[in-house]
CSV table of C-alpha atoms in Angstrom, one decimal:
chain,number,residue,atom,x,y,z
N,19,VAL,CA,63.0,-44.3,-95.0
N,20,GLN,CA,60.6,-41.6,-94.1
N,21,LEU,CA,59.2,-38.3,-95.2
N,22,GLN,CA,58.3,-35.4,-92.8
N,23,ALA,CA,55.9,-32.6,-94.1
N,24,SER,CA,55.8,-28.8,-92.3
N,25,GLY,CA,54.6,-26.0,-92.5
N,26,GLY,CA,51.3,-25.9,-92.4
N,27,GLY,CA,48.8,-23.5,-90.3
N,28,LEU,CA,45.9,-20.9,-90.2
N,29,VAL,CA,45.9,-17.9,-92.7
N,30,GLN,CA,43.6,-15.4,-94.4
N,31,ALA,CA,42.9,-15.8,-97.5
N,32,GLY,CA,45.4,-14.0,-100.1
N,33,GLY,CA,48.0,-15.4,-97.8
N,34,SER,CA,51.1,-17.6,-98.1
N,35,LEU,CA,52.6,-20.6,-96.7
N,36,ARG,CA,55.7,-22.8,-97.2
N,37,LEU,CA,55.3,-26.2,-97.0
N,38,SER,CA,58.4,-28.4,-96.8
N,39,CYS,CA,58.9,-31.7,-97.0
N,40,VAL,CA,62.3,-33.5,-95.2
N,41,THR,CA,63.5,-37.0,-96.3
N,42,SER,CA,66.0,-39.4,-94.0
N,43,GLY,CA,66.8,-43.1,-93.6
N,44,SER,CA,69.2,-44.4,-95.9
N,45,ILE,CA,68.2,-42.9,-99.4
N,46,PHE,CA,70.0,-43.7,-102.5
N,47,SER,CA,68.4,-41.2,-105.1
N,48,ILE,CA,65.2,-39.4,-104.9
N,49,ASN,CA,63.1,-39.6,-108.1
N,50,GLY,CA,59.8,-37.7,-108.1
N,51,MET,CA,58.5,-35.3,-105.6
N,52,ALA,CA,54.9,-34.2,-105.5
N,53,TRP,CA,52.9,-32.7,-102.8
N,54,TYR,CA,48.9,-34.1,-102.9
N,55,ARG,CA,46.3,-32.5,-100.7
N,56,GLN,CA,42.5,-34.1,-99.4
N,57,ALA,CA,39.9,-31.8,-97.9
N,58,PRO,CA,37.1,-33.2,-96.2
N,59,GLY,CA,34.6,-35.3,-97.9
N,60,LYS,CA,36.8,-35.4,-100.9
N,61,GLN,CA,39.5,-37.5,-102.8
N,62,ARG,CA,42.9,-37.1,-102.4
N,63,GLU,CA,44.3,-34.5,-105.0
N,64,LEU,CA,47.7,-34.2,-106.6
N,65,VAL,CA,48.6,-30.7,-106.3
N,66,ALA,CA,51.7,-30.5,-107.9
N,67,GLY,CA,54.8,-32.3,-108.5
N,68,ILE,CA,58.3,-32.2,-109.6
N,69,SER,CA,61.0,-35.0,-111.7
N,70,SER,CA,64.0,-35.7,-110.8
N,71,ASP,CA,65.4,-33.0,-113.5
N,72,GLY,CA,63.7,-30.4,-112.1
N,73,SER,CA,60.2,-30.8,-114.6
N,74,THR,CA,57.2,-29.8,-112.8
N,75,ASN,CA,53.3,-30.0,-113.1
N,76,TYR,CA,50.3,-28.6,-111.2
N,77,ALA,CA,46.7,-29.1,-111.0
N,78,ASP,CA,44.7,-26.5,-113.1
N,79,SER,CA,43.3,-25.1,-109.7
N,80,VAL,CA,46.8,-23.9,-108.6
N,81,LYS,CA,49.1,-22.8,-111.1
N,82,GLY,CA,49.9,-19.5,-111.0
N,83,ARG,CA,49.7,-19.3,-107.2
N,84,PHE,CA,51.6,-22.3,-106.0
N,85,THR,CA,55.1,-23.5,-106.5
N,86,ILE,CA,57.0,-26.4,-106.3
N,87,SER,CA,60.8,-27.0,-105.4
N,88,ARG,CA,63.3,-29.0,-104.3
N,89,ASP,CA,66.7,-29.1,-102.9
N,90,ASN,CA,68.8,-32.6,-103.9
N,91,ALA,CA,71.6,-31.7,-102.2
N,92,GLN,CA,69.3,-31.6,-98.7
N,93,ASP,CA,66.7,-34.5,-100.3
N,94,THR,CA,64.2,-32.3,-99.2
N,95,GLY,CA,61.1,-30.7,-101.4
N,96,TYR,CA,59.1,-27.4,-101.3
N,97,LEU,CA,55.4,-26.3,-101.9
N,98,GLN,CA,55.5,-22.3,-102.2
N,99,MET,CA,51.8,-21.5,-101.8
N,100,ASN,CA,50.7,-17.9,-102.6
N,101,SER,CA,47.2,-15.9,-102.6
N,102,LEU,CA,45.7,-18.9,-101.0
N,103,LYS,CA,41.7,-19.1,-101.2
N,104,PRO,CA,39.6,-20.4,-98.7
N,105,GLU,CA,38.9,-23.6,-101.1
N,106,ASP,CA,42.9,-24.9,-100.5
N,107,THR,CA,41.7,-25.8,-97.0
N,108,ALA,CA,43.4,-29.4,-96.7
N,109,VAL,CA,45.7,-31.7,-95.3
N,110,TYR,CA,48.5,-31.7,-97.7
N,111,TYR,CA,51.0,-34.6,-98.4
N,112,CYS,CA,54.1,-34.9,-99.7
N,113,ALA,CA,55.1,-38.0,-101.8
N,114,ALA,CA,58.5,-39.0,-102.9
N,115,GLY,CA,59.4,-42.0,-105.2
N,116,ILE,CA,62.5,-43.1,-103.4
N,117,ARG,CA,65.5,-45.7,-104.0
N,118,GLY,CA,66.9,-46.8,-101.1
N,119,ARG,CA,70.8,-47.6,-100.6
N,120,GLU,CA,70.0,-51.4,-99.7
N,121,SER,CA,68.2,-52.2,-103.2
N,122,PRO,CA,69.1,-49.1,-105.2
N,123,SER,CA,67.5,-50.7,-108.6
N,124,ILE,CA,63.8,-50.5,-106.8
N,125,VAL,CA,61.7,-47.4,-106.8
N,126,LYS,CA,59.3,-47.4,-103.7
N,127,LEU,CA,56.6,-44.6,-102.8
N,128,TYR,CA,56.7,-43.0,-99.6
N,129,TRP,CA,54.3,-40.6,-98.2
N,130,GLY,CA,54.7,-38.1,-95.5
N,131,GLN,CA,52.3,-37.5,-92.6
N,132,GLY,CA,50.5,-34.5,-93.4
N,133,THR,CA,50.1,-31.0,-92.6
N,134,GLN,CA,47.2,-29.4,-92.1
N,135,VAL,CA,46.2,-25.9,-94.0
N,136,THR,CA,43.5,-23.7,-93.1
N,137,VAL,CA,42.5,-20.8,-95.4
N,138,SER,CA,40.1,-18.0,-93.7
N,139,SER,CA,37.9,-16.1,-95.5
């Protein structure tokens, strides 16, 4: 099982980006999906999460600006980021709790490789 994050880039403050997290491999089902970020010199923090039934949660710093979603048919997650601020600059990682076809009773946490988001002022 692999997660591939993409969609990062350089954008001016106030701009938008849409991150994607594509899963691949022998997947039975995907539980929760989430986006984390890590800025230089800071700890990795949770940005947003979405459960298998579509329930969402957000860090206070991104509420009203970011929207997490998922396409269950495509086993893909998204993070729409609007009104970006310089303080949103970080490497963004996707994560998912996945049941593999070989062991569907076990949920394992998988991470994508990260995608850089840079917001200029």
